CSV table of C-alpha atoms and ligand atoms in Angstrom, one decimal:
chain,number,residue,atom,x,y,z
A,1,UNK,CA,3.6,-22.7,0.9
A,2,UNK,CA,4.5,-18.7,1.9
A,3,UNK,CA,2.0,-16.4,2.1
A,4,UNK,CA,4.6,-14.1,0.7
A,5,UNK,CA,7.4,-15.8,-0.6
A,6,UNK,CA,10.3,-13.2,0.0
A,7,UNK,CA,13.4,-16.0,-0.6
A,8,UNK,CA,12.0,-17.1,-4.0
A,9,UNK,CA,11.6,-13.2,-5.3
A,10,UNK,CA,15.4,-12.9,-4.3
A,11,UNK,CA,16.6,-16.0,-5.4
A,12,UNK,CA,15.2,-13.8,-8.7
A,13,UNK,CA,17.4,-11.1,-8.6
A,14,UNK,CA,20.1,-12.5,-6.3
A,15,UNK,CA,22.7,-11.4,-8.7
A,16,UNK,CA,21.6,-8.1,-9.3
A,17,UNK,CA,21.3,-7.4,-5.6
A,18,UNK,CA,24.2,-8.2,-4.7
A,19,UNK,CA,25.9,-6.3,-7.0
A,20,UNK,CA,23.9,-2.8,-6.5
A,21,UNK,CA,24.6,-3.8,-2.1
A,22,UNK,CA,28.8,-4.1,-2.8
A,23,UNK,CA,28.7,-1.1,-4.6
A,24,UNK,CA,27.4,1.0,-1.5
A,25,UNK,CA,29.3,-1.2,0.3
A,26,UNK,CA,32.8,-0.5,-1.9
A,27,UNK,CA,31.2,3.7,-2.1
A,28,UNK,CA,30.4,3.8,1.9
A,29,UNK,CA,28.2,6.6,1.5
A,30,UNK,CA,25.5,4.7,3.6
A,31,UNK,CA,23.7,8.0,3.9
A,32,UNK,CA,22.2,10.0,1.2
A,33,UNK,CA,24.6,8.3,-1.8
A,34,UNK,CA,24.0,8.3,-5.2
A,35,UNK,CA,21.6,5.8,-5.0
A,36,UNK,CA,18.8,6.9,-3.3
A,37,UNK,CA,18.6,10.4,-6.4
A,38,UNK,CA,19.1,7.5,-8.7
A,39,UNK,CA,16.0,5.7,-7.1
A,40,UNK,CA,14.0,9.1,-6.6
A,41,UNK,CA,14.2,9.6,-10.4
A,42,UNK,CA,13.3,6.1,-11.7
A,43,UNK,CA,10.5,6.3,-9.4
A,44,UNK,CA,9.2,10.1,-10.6
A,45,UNK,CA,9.8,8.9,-14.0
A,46,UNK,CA,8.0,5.8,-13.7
A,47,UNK,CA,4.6,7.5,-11.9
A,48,UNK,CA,5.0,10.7,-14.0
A,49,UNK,CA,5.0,12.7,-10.7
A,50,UNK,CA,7.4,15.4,-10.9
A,51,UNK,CA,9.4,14.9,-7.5
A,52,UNK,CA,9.4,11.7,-5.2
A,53,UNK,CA,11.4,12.1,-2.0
A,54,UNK,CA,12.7,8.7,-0.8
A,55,UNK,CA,11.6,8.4,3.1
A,56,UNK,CA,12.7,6.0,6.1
A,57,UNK,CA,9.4,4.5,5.8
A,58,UNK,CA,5.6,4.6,4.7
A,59,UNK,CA,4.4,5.8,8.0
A,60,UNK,CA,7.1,8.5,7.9
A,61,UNK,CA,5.8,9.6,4.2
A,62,UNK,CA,2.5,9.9,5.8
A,63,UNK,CA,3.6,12.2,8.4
A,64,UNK,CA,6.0,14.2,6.4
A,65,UNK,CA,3.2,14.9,4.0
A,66,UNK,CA,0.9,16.2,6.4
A,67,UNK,CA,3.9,18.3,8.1
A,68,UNK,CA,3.8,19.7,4.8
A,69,UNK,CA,0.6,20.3,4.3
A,70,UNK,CA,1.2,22.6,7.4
A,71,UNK,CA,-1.5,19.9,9.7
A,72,UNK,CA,-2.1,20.3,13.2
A,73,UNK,CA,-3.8,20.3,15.9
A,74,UNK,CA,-7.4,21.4,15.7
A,75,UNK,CA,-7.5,20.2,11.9
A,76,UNK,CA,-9.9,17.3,10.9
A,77,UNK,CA,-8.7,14.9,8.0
A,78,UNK,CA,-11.4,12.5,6.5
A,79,UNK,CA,-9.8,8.8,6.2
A,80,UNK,CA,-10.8,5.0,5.8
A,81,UNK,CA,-11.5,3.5,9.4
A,82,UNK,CA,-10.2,-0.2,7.2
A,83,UNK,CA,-6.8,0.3,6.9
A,84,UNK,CA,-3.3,-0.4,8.5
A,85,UNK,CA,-3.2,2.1,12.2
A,86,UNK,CA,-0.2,4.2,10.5
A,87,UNK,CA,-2.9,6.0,8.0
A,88,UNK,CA,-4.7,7.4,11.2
A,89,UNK,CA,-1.5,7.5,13.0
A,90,UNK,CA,0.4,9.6,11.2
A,91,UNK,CA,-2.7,12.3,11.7
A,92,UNK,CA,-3.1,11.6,15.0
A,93,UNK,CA,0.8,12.1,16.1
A,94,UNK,CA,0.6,15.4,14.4
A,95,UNK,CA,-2.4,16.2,16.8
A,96,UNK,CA,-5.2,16.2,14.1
A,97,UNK,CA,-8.6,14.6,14.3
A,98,UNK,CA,-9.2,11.6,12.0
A,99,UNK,CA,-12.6,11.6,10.8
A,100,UNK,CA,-13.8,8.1,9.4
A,101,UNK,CA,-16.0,7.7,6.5
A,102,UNK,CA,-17.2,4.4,5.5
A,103,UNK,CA,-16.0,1.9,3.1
A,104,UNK,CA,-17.7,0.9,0.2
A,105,UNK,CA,-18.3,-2.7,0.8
A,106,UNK,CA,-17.7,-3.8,-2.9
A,107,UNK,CA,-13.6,-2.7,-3.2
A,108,UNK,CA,-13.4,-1.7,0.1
A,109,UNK,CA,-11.6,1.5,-0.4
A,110,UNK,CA,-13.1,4.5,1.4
A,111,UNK,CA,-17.1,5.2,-0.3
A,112,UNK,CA,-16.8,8.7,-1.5
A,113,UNK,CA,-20.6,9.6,-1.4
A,114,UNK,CA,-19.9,9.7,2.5
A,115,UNK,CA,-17.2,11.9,2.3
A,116,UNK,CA,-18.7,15.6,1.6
A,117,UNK,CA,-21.1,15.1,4.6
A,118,UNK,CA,-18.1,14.9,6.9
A,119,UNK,CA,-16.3,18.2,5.8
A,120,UNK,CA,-16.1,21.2,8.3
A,121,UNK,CA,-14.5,24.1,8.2
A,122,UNK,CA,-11.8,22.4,10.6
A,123,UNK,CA,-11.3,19.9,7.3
A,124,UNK,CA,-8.0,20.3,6.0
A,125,UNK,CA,-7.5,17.7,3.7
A,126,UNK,CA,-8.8,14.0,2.5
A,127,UNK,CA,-6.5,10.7,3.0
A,128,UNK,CA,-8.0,7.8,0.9
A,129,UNK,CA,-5.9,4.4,1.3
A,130,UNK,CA,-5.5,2.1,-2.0
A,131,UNK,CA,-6.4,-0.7,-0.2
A,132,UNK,CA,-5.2,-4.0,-1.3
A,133,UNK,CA,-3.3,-3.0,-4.2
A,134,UNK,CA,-5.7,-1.2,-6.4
A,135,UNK,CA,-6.6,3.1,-5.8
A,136,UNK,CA,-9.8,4.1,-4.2
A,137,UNK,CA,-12.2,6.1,-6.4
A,138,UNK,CA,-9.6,9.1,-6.7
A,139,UNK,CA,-11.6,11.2,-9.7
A,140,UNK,CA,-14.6,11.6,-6.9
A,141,UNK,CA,-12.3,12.0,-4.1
A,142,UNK,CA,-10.1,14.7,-5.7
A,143,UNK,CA,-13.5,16.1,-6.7
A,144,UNK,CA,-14.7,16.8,-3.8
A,145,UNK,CA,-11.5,18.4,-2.6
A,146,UNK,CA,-11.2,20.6,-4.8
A,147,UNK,CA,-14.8,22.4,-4.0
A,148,UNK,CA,-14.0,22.1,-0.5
A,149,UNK,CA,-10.4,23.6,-0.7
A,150,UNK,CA,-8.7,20.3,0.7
A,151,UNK,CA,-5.5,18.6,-0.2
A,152,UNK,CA,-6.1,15.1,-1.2
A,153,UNK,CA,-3.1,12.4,0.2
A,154,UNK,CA,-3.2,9.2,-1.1
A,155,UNK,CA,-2.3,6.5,1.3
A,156,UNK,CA,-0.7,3.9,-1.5
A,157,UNK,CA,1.3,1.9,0.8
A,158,UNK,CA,-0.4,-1.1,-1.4
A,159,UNK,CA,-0.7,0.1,-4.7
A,160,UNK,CA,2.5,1.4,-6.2
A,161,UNK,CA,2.6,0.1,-9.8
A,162,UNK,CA,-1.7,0.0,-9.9
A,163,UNK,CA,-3.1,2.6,-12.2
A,164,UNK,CA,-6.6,4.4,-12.5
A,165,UNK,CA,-7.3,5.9,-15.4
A,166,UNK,CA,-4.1,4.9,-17.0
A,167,UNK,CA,-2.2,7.5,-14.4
A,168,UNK,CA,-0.1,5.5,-11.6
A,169,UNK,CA,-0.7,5.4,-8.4
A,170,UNK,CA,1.0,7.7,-6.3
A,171,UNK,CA,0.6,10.7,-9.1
A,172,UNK,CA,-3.5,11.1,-8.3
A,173,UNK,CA,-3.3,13.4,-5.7
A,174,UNK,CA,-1.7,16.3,-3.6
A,175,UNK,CA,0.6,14.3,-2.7
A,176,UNK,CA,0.9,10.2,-2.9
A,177,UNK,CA,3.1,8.4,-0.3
A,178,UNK,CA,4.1,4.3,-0.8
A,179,UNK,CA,6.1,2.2,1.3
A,180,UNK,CA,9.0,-0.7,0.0
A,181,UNK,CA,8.2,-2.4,4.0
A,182,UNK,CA,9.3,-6.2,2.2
A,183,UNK,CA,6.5,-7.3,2.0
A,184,UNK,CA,4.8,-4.9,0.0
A,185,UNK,CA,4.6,-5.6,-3.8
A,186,UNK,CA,7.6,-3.0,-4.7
A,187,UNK,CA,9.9,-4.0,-0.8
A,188,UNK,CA,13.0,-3.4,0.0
A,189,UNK,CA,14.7,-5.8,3.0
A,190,UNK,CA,14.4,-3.6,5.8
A,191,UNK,CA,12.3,-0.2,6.2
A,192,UNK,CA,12.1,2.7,3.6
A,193,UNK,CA,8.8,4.5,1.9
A,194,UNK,CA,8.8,7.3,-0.8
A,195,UNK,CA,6.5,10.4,-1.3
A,196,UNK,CA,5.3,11.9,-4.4
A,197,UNK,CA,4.0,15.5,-5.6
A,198,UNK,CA,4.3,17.7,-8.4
A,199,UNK,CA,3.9,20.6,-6.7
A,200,UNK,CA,7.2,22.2,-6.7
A,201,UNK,CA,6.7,24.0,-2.9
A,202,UNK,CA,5.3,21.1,-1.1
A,203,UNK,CA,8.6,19.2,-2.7
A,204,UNK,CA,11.1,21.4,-1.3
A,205,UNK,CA,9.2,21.3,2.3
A,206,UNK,CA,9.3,17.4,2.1
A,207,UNK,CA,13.3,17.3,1.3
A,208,UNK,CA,13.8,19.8,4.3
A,209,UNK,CA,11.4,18.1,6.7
A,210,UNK,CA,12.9,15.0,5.8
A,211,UNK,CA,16.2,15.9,7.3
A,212,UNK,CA,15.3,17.6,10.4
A,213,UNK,CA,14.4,20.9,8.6
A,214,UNK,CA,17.5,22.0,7.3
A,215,UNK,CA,17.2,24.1,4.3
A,216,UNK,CA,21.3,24.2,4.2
A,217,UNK,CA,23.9,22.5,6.2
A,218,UNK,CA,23.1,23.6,10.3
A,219,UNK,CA,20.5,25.9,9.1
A,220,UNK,CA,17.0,24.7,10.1
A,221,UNK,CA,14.4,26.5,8.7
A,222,UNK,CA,11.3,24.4,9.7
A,223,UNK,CA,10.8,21.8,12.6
A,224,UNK,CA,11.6,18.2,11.0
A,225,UNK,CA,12.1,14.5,11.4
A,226,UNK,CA,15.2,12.4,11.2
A,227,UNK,CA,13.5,10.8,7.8
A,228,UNK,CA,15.9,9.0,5.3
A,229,UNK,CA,15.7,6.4,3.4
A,230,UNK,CA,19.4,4.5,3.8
A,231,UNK,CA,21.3,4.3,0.5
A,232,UNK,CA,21.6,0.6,0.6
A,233,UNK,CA,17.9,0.3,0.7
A,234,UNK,CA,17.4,2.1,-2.2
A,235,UNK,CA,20.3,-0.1,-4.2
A,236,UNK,CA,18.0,-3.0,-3.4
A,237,UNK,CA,15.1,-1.1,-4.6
A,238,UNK,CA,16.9,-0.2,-7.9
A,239,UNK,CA,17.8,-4.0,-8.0
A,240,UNK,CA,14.8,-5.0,-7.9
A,241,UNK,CA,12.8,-2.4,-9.9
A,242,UNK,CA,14.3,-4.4,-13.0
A,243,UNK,CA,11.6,-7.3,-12.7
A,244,UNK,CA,9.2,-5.4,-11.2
A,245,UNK,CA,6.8,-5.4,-14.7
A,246,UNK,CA,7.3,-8.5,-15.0
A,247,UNK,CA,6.3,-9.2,-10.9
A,248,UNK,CA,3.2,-7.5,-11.9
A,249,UNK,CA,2.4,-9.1,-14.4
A,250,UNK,CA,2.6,-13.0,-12.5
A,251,UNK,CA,0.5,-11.2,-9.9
A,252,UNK,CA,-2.4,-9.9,-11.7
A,253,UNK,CA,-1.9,-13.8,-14.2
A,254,UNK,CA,-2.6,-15.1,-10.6
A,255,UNK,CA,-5.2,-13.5,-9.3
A,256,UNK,CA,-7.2,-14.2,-12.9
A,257,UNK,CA,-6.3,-17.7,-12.1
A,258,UNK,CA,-8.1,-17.3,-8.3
A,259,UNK,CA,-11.1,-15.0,-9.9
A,260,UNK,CA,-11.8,-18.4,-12.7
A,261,UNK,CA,-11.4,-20.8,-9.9
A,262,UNK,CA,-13.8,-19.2,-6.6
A,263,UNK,CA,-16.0,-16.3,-8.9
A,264,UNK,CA,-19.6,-17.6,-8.5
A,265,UNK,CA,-18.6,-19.5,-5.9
A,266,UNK,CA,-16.6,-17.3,-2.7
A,267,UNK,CA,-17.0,-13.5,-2.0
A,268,UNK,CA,-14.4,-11.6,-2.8
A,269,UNK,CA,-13.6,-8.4,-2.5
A,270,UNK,CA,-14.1,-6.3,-6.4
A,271,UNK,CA,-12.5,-4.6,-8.9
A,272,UNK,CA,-13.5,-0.9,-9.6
A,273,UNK,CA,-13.6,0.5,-12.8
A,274,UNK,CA,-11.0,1.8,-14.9
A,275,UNK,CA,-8.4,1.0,-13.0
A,276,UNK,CA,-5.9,-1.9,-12.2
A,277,UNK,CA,-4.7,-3.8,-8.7
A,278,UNK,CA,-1.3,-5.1,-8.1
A,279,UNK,CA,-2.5,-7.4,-5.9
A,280,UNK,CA,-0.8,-6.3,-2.6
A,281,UNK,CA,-3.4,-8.7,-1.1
A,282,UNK,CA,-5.6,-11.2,-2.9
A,283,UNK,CA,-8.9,-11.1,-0.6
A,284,UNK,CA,-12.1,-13.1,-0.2
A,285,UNK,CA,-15.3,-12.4,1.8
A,286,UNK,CA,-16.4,-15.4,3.6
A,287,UNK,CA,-18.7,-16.5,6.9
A,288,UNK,CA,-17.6,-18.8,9.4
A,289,UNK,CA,-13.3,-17.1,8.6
A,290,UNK,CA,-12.2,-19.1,11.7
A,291,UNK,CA,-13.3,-22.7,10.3
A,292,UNK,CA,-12.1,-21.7,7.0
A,293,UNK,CA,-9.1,-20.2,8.0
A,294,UNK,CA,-8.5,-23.6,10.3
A,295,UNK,CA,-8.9,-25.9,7.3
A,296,UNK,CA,-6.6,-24.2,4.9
A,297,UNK,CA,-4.0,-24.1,8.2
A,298,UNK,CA,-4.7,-27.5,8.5
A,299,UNK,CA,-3.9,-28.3,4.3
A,300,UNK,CA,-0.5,-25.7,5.0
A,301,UNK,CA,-1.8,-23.1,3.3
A,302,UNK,CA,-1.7,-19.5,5.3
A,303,UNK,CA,-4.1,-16.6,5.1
A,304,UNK,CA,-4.0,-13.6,7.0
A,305,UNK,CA,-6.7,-11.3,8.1
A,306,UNK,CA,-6.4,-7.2,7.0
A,307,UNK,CA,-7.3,-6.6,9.2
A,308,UNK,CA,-9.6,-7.6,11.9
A,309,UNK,CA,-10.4,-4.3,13.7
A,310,UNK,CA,-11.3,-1.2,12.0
A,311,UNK,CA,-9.0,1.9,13.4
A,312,UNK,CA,-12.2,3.7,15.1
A,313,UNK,CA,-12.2,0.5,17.4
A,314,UNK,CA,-9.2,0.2,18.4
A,315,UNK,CA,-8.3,0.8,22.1
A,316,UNK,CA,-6.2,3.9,21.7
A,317,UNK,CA,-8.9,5.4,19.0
A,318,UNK,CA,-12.0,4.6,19.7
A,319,UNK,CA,-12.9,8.1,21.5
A,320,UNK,CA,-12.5,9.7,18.4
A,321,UNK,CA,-15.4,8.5,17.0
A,322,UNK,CA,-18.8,6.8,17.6
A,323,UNK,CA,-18.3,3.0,17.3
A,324,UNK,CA,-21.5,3.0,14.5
A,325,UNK,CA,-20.4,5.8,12.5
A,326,UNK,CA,-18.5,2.7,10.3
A,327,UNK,CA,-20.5,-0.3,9.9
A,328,UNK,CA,-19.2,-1.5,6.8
A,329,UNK,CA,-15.8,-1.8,8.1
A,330,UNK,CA,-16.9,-3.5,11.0
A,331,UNK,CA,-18.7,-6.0,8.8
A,332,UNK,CA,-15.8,-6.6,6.6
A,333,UNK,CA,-13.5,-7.0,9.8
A,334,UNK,CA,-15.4,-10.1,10.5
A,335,UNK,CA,-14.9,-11.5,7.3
A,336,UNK,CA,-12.3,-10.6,4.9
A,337,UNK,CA,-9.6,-13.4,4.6
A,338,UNK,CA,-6.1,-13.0,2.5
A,339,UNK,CA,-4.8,-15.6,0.5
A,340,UNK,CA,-1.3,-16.4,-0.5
A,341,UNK,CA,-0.3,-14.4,-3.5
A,342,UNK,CA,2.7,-13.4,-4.9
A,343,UNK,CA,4.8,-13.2,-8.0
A,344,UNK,CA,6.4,-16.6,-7.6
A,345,UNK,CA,3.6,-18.5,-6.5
A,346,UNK,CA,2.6,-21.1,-8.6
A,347,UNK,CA,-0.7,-21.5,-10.9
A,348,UNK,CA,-0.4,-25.0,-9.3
A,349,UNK,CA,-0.5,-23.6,-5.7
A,350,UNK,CA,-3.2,-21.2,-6.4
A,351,UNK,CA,-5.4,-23.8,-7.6
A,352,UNK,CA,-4.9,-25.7,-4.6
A,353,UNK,CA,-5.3,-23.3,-2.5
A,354,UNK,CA,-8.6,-22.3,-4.5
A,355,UNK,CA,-9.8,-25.6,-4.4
A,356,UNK,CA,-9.1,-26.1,-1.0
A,357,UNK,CA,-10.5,-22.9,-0.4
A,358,UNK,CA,-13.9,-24.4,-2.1
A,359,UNK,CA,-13.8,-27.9,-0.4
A,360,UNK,CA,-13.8,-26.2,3.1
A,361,UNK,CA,-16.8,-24.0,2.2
A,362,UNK,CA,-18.4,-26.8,0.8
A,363,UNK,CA,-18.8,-25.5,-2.4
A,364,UNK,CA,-19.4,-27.6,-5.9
A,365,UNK,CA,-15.5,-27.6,-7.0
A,366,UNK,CA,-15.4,-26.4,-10.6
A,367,UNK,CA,-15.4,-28.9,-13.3
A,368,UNK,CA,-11.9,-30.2,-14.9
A,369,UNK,CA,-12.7,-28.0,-18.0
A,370,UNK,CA,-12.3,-25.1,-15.8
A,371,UNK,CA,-9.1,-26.7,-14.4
A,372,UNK,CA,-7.3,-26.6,-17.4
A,373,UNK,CA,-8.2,-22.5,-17.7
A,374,UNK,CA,-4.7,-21.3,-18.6
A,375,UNK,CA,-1.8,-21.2,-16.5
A,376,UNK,CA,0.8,-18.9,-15.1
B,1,PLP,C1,2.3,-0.8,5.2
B,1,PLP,C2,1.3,0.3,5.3
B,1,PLP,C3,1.7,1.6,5.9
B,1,PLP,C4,3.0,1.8,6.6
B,1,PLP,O1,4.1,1.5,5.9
B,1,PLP,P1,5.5,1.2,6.7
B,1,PLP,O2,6.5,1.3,5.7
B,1,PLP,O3,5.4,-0.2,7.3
B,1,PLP,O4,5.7,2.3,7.7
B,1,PLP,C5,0.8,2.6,5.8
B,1,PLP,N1,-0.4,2.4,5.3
B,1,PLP,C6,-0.8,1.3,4.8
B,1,PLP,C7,-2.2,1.2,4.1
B,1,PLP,C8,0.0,0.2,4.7
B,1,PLP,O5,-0.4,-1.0,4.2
């Protein structure tokens, strides 16, 4: 069993992809072709945002979107401590301060009744992550921003394709930035990462930025990055954009199938309201993770651990902070566990991996009725 299976979702769309990769290939323009404005519209279309700016990756949308934002050093911006290093990162290269607020221990996204304590009058703007697949508590977040003055980024490496209150993810903010790293739930097969906004100004800055500031051929008119998105990477984007409903779909048919099977029964971590997950991770809260991890390694099935330090104590952060001003993310370091999900992953294999799940807890496994709960 893959913890992602990558060869099955091609298998998919083989066809398709190989078609959209030998027309770049037959076109050559391997650099800003027609594909990646192709791509940049479907994607604007399909969040409702007004511009999306395809990006060399998700860390680089990060950082082009606070280059816009005109952040530097001496600014403060208020982020999850749980959350993959390029959230923090991306302020920290630019020579901000990251300041941590807590998680909420139910979804895990950042809490947002910890946010307005943190705000100074160094606070610039507010970077929530969409942790797991589905968007943190963006009405409160945005909220508070707005008394404070502060631009709100969304971090939705995870979540493109989630919604919260029936807008997409990506379109909740400021400005939303998503990565297609493969693995995510919208990949491409190497690196590449998109940026959203419908504000017009911020737009044109990220298109400049993104190509080392150049407002016109040779003419740089602002310092920038060397920040595209290849063209083939966005023909295998557009390829695969074609199943992507129906990807979502399997994925949240699956994880209904996990929530029958282990609700009751295993931690895991929740669903807030009004709004959907796609899944990016399908995570449980457990004690004793390295026995239970060790069993289900044992039965071939793998987990994985996101992630198992919180950024404010990591090595190369940890004097930005005190290592207690976080304890929920500490907590849920020691025990959140992934487990294998994916479009093309059986209802069969979930209920194994459910069950097995159980058995190595030592949990009552749910009666046959339950078994026959309906399948993907
Ligand atoms: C994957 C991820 C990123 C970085 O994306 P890359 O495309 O790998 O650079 C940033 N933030 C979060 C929350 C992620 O999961």
């Amino acid at each position: 069993m893959e913890f992602i299976d990558l060869k099955a979702q091609y298998h998919a769309s083989r066809e398709l992809i190989n078609e959209r990769i030998q027309t770049v290939l037959d076109h050559g323009q391997y650099i800003m072709g027609p594909e990646v404005g192709e791509l940049e519209t479907r994607l604007a279309h399909y969040t409702g945002a007004r511009h999306c700016i395809t990006v060399a990756s998700g860390t680089e949308a990060l950082v082009i979107a606070l280059m816009a934002l005109g952040i530097g050093p001496g600014d403060e911006v208020i982020t999850t401590p749980f959350t993959f290093i390029a959230t923090a990162e991306a302020i920290v290269l630019l020579g901000a301060k990251p300041v941590f607020a807590d998680i909420d221990a139910a979804t895990c996204n950042i809490d947002p009744s910890l946010i307005e304590a943190l705000v100074t009058p160094r606070t610039r703007a507010i970077m929530p992550v969409s942790l797991f697949g589905q968007p943190a508590d963006m009405e409160a977040i945005n909220a508070i921003a707005s008394r404070h003055g502060l631009a709100v980024v969304e971090d939705a490496a995870q979540s493109f394709g989630a919604t919260y209150h029936g807008k997409k993810s990506c379109n909740l903010s400021t400005i939303g930035c998503t990565s297609f790293f493969p693995s995510k739930p919208l990949g491409c097969y190497g690196d590449g990462g998109a940026i959203f906004t419908s504000d017009d100004e911020l737009a044109q800055a990220m298109r400049e930025i993104r190509v080392h500031g150049q407002s016109r051929r040779y003419v740089h008119t602002r310092i920038g990055v060397g920040g595209r998105m290849d063209t083939l990477q966005c023909a295998i984007v557009l390829a695969k954009l074609e199943r992507f409903e129906w990807e979502l779909h399997q994925r949240a048919k699956l994880a209904a199938r996990y929530d029958a099977l282990l609700s009751g029964r295993i931690g895991r971590v929740g669903r807030g309201a009004e709004r959907t997950s796609v899944y990016a991770q399908y995570t449980v809260v457990v004690a004793e993770r390295e026995r239970l991890q060790a069993h289900l390694h044992a039965a071939e099935i793998p987990t994985a651990v996101h992630y198992p330090v919180p950024v404010h104590r990591q090595p190369a952060y940890a004097h930005l902070s005190d290592p207690d001003c976080c304890p929920v993310a500490v907590e849920m370091s020691a025990s959140v566990m992934s487990l294998p999900m994916g479009p093309y992953l059986s209802a069969a294999s979930a209920d194994r991996v459910a069950l097995t799940l159980l058995d190595a807890a030592g949990v009552p496994l749910p009666g046959s009725g339950e078994l026959a709960y309906s399948t993907c």
